[in-house]
């Protein structure tokens, strides 16, 4: 389906436009359509309505079906596959809602406590429920202004680093909220960071330095995760920063979810799930060796003996544009 634009007149007489495109999810699901506003914010997808009632009326006026997801009743599922699918549906809705909530943040929101605290709690929950999904969202492209994307990525990584630790929940969530706030409103940074323990501010600095290389502002060179981690390991000055680097290394491994890799004799793909062996992640192959899209992407469990990862690939060298919303559903299929 070719991207189209439909419009109707708003209350002020100006046209209200929505971009509509079909998305074939790379794991077998078909998303009939996704609706975005002019700022790239997702309004409606996968049957989960994320718009408010006023926006929903506009969508209905344009002819879209207002379908709602079924109630998630795990007690009625008799098979393991059914339960996993319902759990995944709940995760899909949670991620879409989180993306919608973070995407609406503005600079002055960094001065408020309640909105950021709520989002920080939801980010921490996502990191606990599906760490692979959180790490993938931290690395895949986001069509947001750089400060907003940087804050979201930093919050995801920081939540991932803290979810296995012994930090009190309130302190950990305050650190995640600070990650969201500081890039949006740098002047508010000291007030957000000052109450935090030094080990947490060190973790935030380390994730910021890592993301500054892996996901830099537009026009700046992109460094692969493995090279960025190698650079970080030798450049930190304090013991707390070195400890934070080691925690980040343990979290990400050389090929974190969301990173692009070239698999020998197979093609180019994106890591979707880690395994017990850091060198053998589960990878979704979507392009051939030249970077051209495959007709049908496929999942591959990397074998370091027969089909090892030759190297990490910079996103700038991949001709296939990936949307993170197309990819975060993959994990449960690996268990079916």
Short mmCIF file of C-alpha atoms in Angstrom, two decimals:
data_model
loop_
_atom_site.label_atom_id
_atom_site.label_comp_id
_atom_site.label_asym_id
_atom_site.label_seq_id
_atom_site.Cartn_x
_atom_site.Cartn_y
_atom_site.Cartn_z
CA UNK A 1 0.00 0.00 0.00
CA UNK A 2 1.50 3.28 -1.06
CA UNK A 3 1.62 5.92 1.70
CA UNK A 4 -1.32 8.28 1.29
CA UNK A 5 -2.53 11.45 2.90
CA UNK A 6 -6.18 12.16 3.68
CA UNK A 7 -7.50 15.38 5.15
CA UNK A 8 -10.56 17.10 6.48
CA UNK A 9 -11.08 20.61 7.77
CA UNK A 10 -10.49 21.26 11.44
CA UNK A 11 -12.41 23.68 13.60
CA UNK A 12 -10.08 26.51 12.60
CA UNK A 13 -10.55 25.78 8.89
CA UNK A 14 -7.06 24.35 8.40
CA UNK A 15 -6.80 20.82 7.01
CA UNK A 16 -6.11 18.03 9.48
CA UNK A 17 -3.86 15.51 7.75
CA UNK A 18 -3.01 11.94 8.61
CA UNK A 19 -0.41 9.74 6.97
CA UNK A 20 -1.67 6.23 6.35
CA UNK A 21 0.47 3.28 5.42
CA UNK A 22 0.20 -0.48 5.52
CA UNK A 23 2.85 -2.27 7.52
CA UNK A 24 3.66 -5.94 7.09
CA UNK A 25 5.21 -6.95 10.38
CA UNK A 26 8.26 -9.07 9.90
CA UNK A 27 7.03 -11.88 12.11
CA UNK A 28 3.80 -12.90 10.43
CA UNK A 29 1.36 -10.35 11.82
CA UNK A 30 -0.28 -7.98 9.36
CA UNK A 31 -1.02 -4.47 10.48
CA UNK A 32 -3.84 -3.24 8.17
CA UNK A 33 -2.86 0.37 8.61
CA UNK A 34 -1.07 2.79 10.87
CA UNK A 35 -2.17 6.40 11.26
CA UNK A 36 0.26 9.20 12.08
CA UNK A 37 -0.26 12.91 12.50
CA UNK A 38 1.92 15.49 10.71
CA UNK A 39 4.48 15.31 13.52
CA UNK A 40 4.99 11.59 13.08
CA UNK A 41 3.12 10.64 16.24
CA UNK A 42 1.33 7.33 16.01
CA UNK A 43 -2.41 7.72 16.55
CA UNK A 44 -3.81 4.33 15.70
CA UNK A 45 -2.33 0.90 15.04
CA UNK A 46 -2.91 -2.82 15.48
CA UNK A 47 -6.46 -2.24 16.64
CA UNK A 48 -5.30 -0.29 19.68
CA UNK A 49 -6.66 3.26 19.63
CA UNK A 50 -4.13 5.63 21.14
CA UNK A 51 -5.82 8.88 20.15
CA UNK A 52 -8.12 10.86 22.40
CA UNK A 53 -11.86 10.96 21.71
CA UNK A 54 -11.63 14.09 19.56
CA UNK A 55 -8.92 12.53 17.39
CA UNK A 56 -10.89 9.29 17.22
CA UNK A 57 -13.91 11.12 15.81
CA UNK A 58 -11.69 12.63 13.13
CA UNK A 59 -10.38 9.18 12.22
CA UNK A 60 -13.88 7.75 12.04
CA UNK A 61 -14.92 10.63 9.79
CA UNK A 62 -12.10 9.62 7.44
CA UNK A 63 -13.49 6.11 7.21
CA UNK A 64 -11.19 4.19 9.55
CA UNK A 65 -12.56 1.30 11.57
CA UNK A 66 -12.50 1.88 15.29
CA UNK A 67 -11.58 -1.63 16.33
CA UNK A 68 -10.64 -2.33 19.91
CA UNK A 69 -8.41 -5.12 21.23
CA UNK A 70 -10.18 -8.01 22.92
CA UNK A 71 -10.07 -8.24 26.68
CA UNK A 72 -7.00 -10.08 27.88
CA UNK A 73 -8.37 -13.05 29.81
CA UNK A 74 -5.54 -15.52 30.28
CA UNK A 75 -7.78 -17.98 32.13
CA UNK A 76 -9.59 -18.86 28.89
CA UNK A 77 -6.42 -19.90 27.10
CA UNK A 78 -5.88 -23.63 27.00
CA UNK A 79 -2.59 -23.70 25.12
CA UNK A 80 0.81 -22.24 25.80
CA UNK A 81 0.76 -20.55 22.40
CA UNK A 82 -2.55 -18.81 23.17
CA UNK A 83 -1.24 -17.50 26.47
CA UNK A 84 1.93 -16.22 24.84
CA UNK A 85 -0.06 -14.47 22.13
CA UNK A 86 -2.26 -12.72 24.66
CA UNK A 87 0.76 -11.70 26.71
CA UNK A 88 2.36 -10.36 23.55
CA UNK A 89 -0.78 -8.41 22.70
CA UNK A 90 -0.60 -6.77 26.11
CA UNK A 91 3.07 -5.94 25.49
CA UNK A 92 2.24 -4.49 22.05
CA UNK A 93 -0.34 -2.16 23.55
CA UNK A 94 2.00 -1.18 26.39
CA UNK A 95 4.81 -0.26 24.01
CA UNK A 96 2.55 1.69 21.65
CA UNK A 97 1.10 3.60 24.58
CA UNK A 98 4.59 4.33 25.93
CA UNK A 99 5.80 5.60 22.55
CA UNK A 100 2.73 7.79 22.28
CA UNK A 101 3.23 9.20 25.79
CA UNK A 102 6.93 9.96 25.39
CA UNK A 103 6.39 11.35 21.90
CA UNK A 104 4.10 14.04 23.33
CA UNK A 105 6.70 15.38 25.81
CA UNK A 106 7.75 18.99 25.36
CA UNK A 107 10.57 21.06 26.83
CA UNK A 108 8.54 22.52 29.69
CA UNK A 109 7.39 19.03 30.72
CA UNK A 110 10.92 18.47 32.03
CA UNK A 111 10.11 20.91 34.85
CA UNK A 112 7.11 18.87 35.97
CA UNK A 113 7.35 15.86 38.26
CA UNK A 114 4.22 13.79 37.73
CA UNK A 115 4.31 13.19 33.93
CA UNK A 116 7.95 12.12 33.98
CA UNK A 117 7.48 9.96 37.06
CA UNK A 118 4.63 8.10 35.37
CA UNK A 119 6.61 7.53 32.17
CA UNK A 120 9.70 6.50 34.14
CA UNK A 121 7.65 3.87 35.97
CA UNK A 122 6.30 2.52 32.68
CA UNK A 123 9.80 2.39 31.16
CA UNK A 124 11.10 0.50 34.19
CA UNK A 125 8.19 -1.95 33.90
CA UNK A 126 9.00 -2.55 30.23
CA UNK A 127 12.68 -3.21 31.01
CA UNK A 128 11.61 -5.75 33.62
CA UNK A 129 8.98 -7.46 31.46
CA UNK A 130 10.90 -7.58 28.17
CA UNK A 131 14.50 -6.40 28.35
CA UNK A 132 15.15 -7.35 24.70
CA UNK A 133 12.30 -5.08 23.59
CA UNK A 134 13.60 -2.19 25.70
CA UNK A 135 17.13 -2.55 24.31
CA UNK A 136 15.85 -2.77 20.73
CA UNK A 137 13.82 0.43 21.15
CA UNK A 138 16.95 2.11 22.52
CA UNK A 139 18.88 1.41 19.31
CA UNK A 140 16.38 1.46 16.44
CA UNK A 141 15.52 4.69 14.55
CA UNK A 142 13.00 7.08 16.11
CA UNK A 143 11.46 9.87 14.08
CA UNK A 144 11.61 12.33 16.97
CA UNK A 145 13.65 15.48 17.71
CA UNK A 146 17.10 14.45 18.90
CA UNK A 147 16.78 15.62 22.55
CA UNK A 148 13.54 13.66 22.98
CA UNK A 149 14.94 10.53 21.33
CA UNK A 150 18.17 10.80 23.35
CA UNK A 151 16.28 11.08 26.62
CA UNK A 152 14.06 8.10 25.80
CA UNK A 153 17.01 5.92 24.76
CA UNK A 154 18.98 6.90 27.85
CA UNK A 155 15.98 6.12 30.06
CA UNK A 156 15.60 2.66 28.50
CA UNK A 157 19.28 1.79 28.94
CA UNK A 158 19.42 3.16 32.48
CA UNK A 159 16.29 1.21 33.42
CA UNK A 160 17.88 -1.91 31.95
CA UNK A 161 21.06 -1.37 33.96
CA UNK A 162 19.10 -0.87 37.18
CA UNK A 163 16.41 -3.53 36.81
CA UNK A 164 18.78 -6.29 37.94
CA UNK A 165 20.32 -4.21 40.74
CA UNK A 166 19.36 -3.51 44.32
CA UNK A 167 18.39 0.15 43.95
CA UNK A 168 15.16 1.18 45.70
CA UNK A 169 12.35 1.50 43.18
CA UNK A 170 11.76 5.18 43.94
CA UNK A 171 15.46 6.05 43.46
CA UNK A 172 15.73 4.02 40.25
CA UNK A 173 12.61 5.66 38.79
CA UNK A 174 13.99 9.10 39.70
CA UNK A 175 17.13 8.28 37.70
CA UNK A 176 15.05 7.16 34.70
CA UNK A 177 12.97 10.36 34.93
CA UNK A 178 16.18 12.41 35.00
CA UNK A 179 17.28 10.71 31.77
CA UNK A 180 14.10 11.95 30.09
CA UNK A 181 14.35 15.46 31.52
CA UNK A 182 17.98 16.48 31.06
CA UNK A 183 18.17 16.40 27.22
CA UNK A 184 14.78 18.12 26.94
CA UNK A 185 15.65 20.94 29.33
CA UNK A 186 19.41 21.06 30.14
CA UNK A 187 18.90 23.94 32.58
CA UNK A 188 16.76 21.62 34.69
CA UNK A 189 19.47 18.97 34.74
CA UNK A 190 21.27 19.91 37.98
CA UNK A 191 18.03 19.92 39.97
CA UNK A 192 17.15 16.48 38.61
CA UNK A 193 20.59 14.94 39.11
CA UNK A 194 21.66 16.46 42.43
CA UNK A 195 19.47 14.26 44.68
CA UNK A 196 20.67 11.05 42.99
CA UNK A 197 23.54 8.91 44.34
CA UNK A 198 26.83 9.38 42.48
CA UNK A 199 26.70 5.84 41.08
CA UNK A 200 23.42 6.67 39.31
CA UNK A 201 24.61 9.98 37.88
CA UNK A 202 27.69 8.09 36.65
CA UNK A 203 25.41 5.55 34.95
CA UNK A 204 23.45 8.37 33.27
CA UNK A 205 26.68 9.99 32.02
CA UNK A 206 27.89 6.67 30.63
CA UNK A 207 24.65 5.92 28.78
CA UNK A 208 24.68 9.47 27.40
CA UNK A 209 28.26 9.07 26.15
CA UNK A 210 27.40 5.71 24.57
CA UNK A 211 24.29 7.03 22.82
CA UNK A 212 26.16 10.11 21.65
CA UNK A 213 28.20 7.78 19.44
CA UNK A 214 25.62 5.13 18.53
CA UNK A 215 22.65 7.47 17.94
CA UNK A 216 24.16 10.93 17.33
CA UNK A 217 22.34 14.00 16.00
CA UNK A 218 21.58 14.03 12.30
CA UNK A 219 24.62 14.62 10.13
CA UNK A 220 27.17 13.23 12.58
CA UNK A 221 28.96 9.89 12.05
CA UNK A 222 27.37 6.81 13.59
CA UNK A 223 29.54 4.39 15.57
CA UNK A 224 28.59 0.73 15.95
CA UNK A 225 27.72 -0.45 19.48
CA UNK A 226 30.76 -2.70 19.76
CA UNK A 227 33.12 0.17 18.85
CA UNK A 228 31.35 2.59 21.18
CA UNK A 229 31.60 0.14 24.08
CA UNK A 230 35.29 -0.42 23.37
CA UNK A 231 35.88 3.33 23.36
CA UNK A 232 33.97 3.81 26.61
CA UNK A 233 35.92 1.12 28.40
CA UNK A 234 39.16 3.03 28.03
CA UNK A 235 37.96 6.59 28.49
CA UNK A 236 36.15 6.75 31.84
CA UNK A 237 37.94 8.59 34.63
CA UNK A 238 36.26 7.66 37.94
CA UNK A 239 35.73 4.27 39.54
CA UNK A 240 31.98 4.83 39.50
CA UNK A 241 32.01 5.52 35.76
CA UNK A 242 34.16 2.44 35.14
CA UNK A 243 31.69 0.36 37.15
CA UNK A 244 28.83 1.82 35.09
CA UNK A 245 30.66 0.92 31.87
CA UNK A 246 31.05 -2.67 33.04
CA UNK A 247 27.34 -2.84 33.86
CA UNK A 248 26.50 -1.48 30.42
CA UNK A 249 28.83 -4.02 28.79
CA UNK A 250 27.17 -6.84 30.70
CA UNK A 251 23.74 -5.54 29.67
CA UNK A 252 24.37 -5.02 25.96
CA UNK A 253 27.03 -7.58 24.95
CA UNK A 254 28.89 -6.78 21.68
CA UNK A 255 25.68 -7.05 19.63
CA UNK A 256 22.70 -5.65 21.58
CA UNK A 257 19.10 -5.98 20.38
CA UNK A 258 18.40 -3.36 17.75
CA UNK A 259 21.95 -3.38 16.34
CA UNK A 260 22.70 -4.27 12.73
CA UNK A 261 25.06 -7.13 11.92
CA UNK A 262 26.45 -8.94 8.88
CA UNK A 263 26.13 -12.72 9.19
CA UNK A 264 28.58 -14.71 7.09
CA UNK A 265 27.00 -16.28 3.98
CA UNK A 266 23.54 -15.14 5.15
CA UNK A 267 23.15 -11.37 4.77
CA UNK A 268 22.39 -8.37 6.97
CA UNK A 269 19.98 -8.41 9.87
CA UNK A 270 19.01 -6.84 13.15
CA UNK A 271 19.59 -8.55 16.48
CA UNK A 272 16.25 -9.23 18.13
CA UNK A 273 17.08 -11.37 21.14
CA UNK A 274 20.11 -12.30 23.19
CA UNK A 275 21.03 -15.87 24.08
CA UNK A 276 23.36 -17.40 26.64
CA UNK A 277 26.22 -16.94 24.15
CA UNK A 278 26.97 -13.25 23.37
CA UNK A 279 28.31 -14.27 19.95
CA UNK A 280 25.14 -16.17 18.98
CA UNK A 281 22.18 -13.78 19.23
CA UNK A 282 18.90 -14.44 17.44
CA UNK A 283 18.84 -12.24 14.36
CA UNK A 284 16.13 -11.19 11.93
CA UNK A 285 17.66 -11.20 8.45
CA UNK A 286 16.03 -8.55 6.27
CA UNK A 287 18.62 -7.80 3.57
CA UNK A 288 21.10 -9.62 1.38
CA UNK A 289 24.83 -9.04 1.56
CA UNK A 290 24.51 -5.86 -0.52
CA UNK A 291 21.91 -4.33 1.79
CA UNK A 292 18.88 -4.93 -0.45
CA UNK A 293 15.62 -5.96 1.19
CA UNK A 294 14.76 -9.65 1.14
CA UNK A 295 11.32 -10.60 -0.13
CA UNK A 296 10.64 -12.48 3.11
CA UNK A 297 12.67 -11.70 6.24
CA UNK A 298 13.60 -14.71 8.34
CA UNK A 299 14.78 -15.44 11.85
CA UNK A 300 18.20 -17.00 12.31
CA UNK A 301 19.91 -18.31 15.42
CA UNK A 302 23.50 -17.33 14.75
CA UNK A 303 25.97 -20.21 14.96
CA UNK A 304 29.51 -18.97 15.55
CA UNK A 305 30.91 -22.13 13.95
CA UNK A 306 28.93 -22.30 10.68
CA UNK A 307 27.48 -18.79 10.22
CA UNK A 308 29.22 -16.35 12.58
CA UNK A 309 28.68 -12.62 12.75
CA UNK A 310 31.42 -11.10 10.63
CA UNK A 311 30.99 -7.57 11.94
CA UNK A 312 28.59 -4.95 13.20
CA UNK A 313 27.09 -2.74 10.49
CA UNK A 314 26.44 0.97 10.79
CA UNK A 315 22.79 1.91 10.13
CA UNK A 316 24.07 4.45 7.61
CA UNK A 317 25.22 1.57 5.38
CA UNK A 318 21.86 -0.22 5.35
CA UNK A 319 19.53 0.76 2.53
CA UNK A 320 16.48 -0.74 4.27
CA UNK A 321 14.68 1.67 6.60
CA UNK A 322 13.33 -0.04 9.71
CA UNK A 323 10.61 1.25 11.97
CA UNK A 324 10.92 0.06 15.58
CA UNK A 325 7.15 -0.43 15.66
CA UNK A 326 7.62 -3.12 13.02
CA UNK A 327 10.05 -5.11 15.13
CA UNK A 328 9.24 -5.16 18.81
CA UNK A 329 6.67 -7.97 18.44
CA UNK A 330 9.17 -10.65 17.46
CA UNK A 331 10.25 -12.30 20.70
CA UNK A 332 7.27 -14.51 21.52
CA UNK A 333 7.41 -16.21 18.11
CA UNK A 334 10.74 -17.68 19.07
CA UNK A 335 9.04 -19.68 21.82
CA UNK A 336 6.10 -21.03 19.80
#
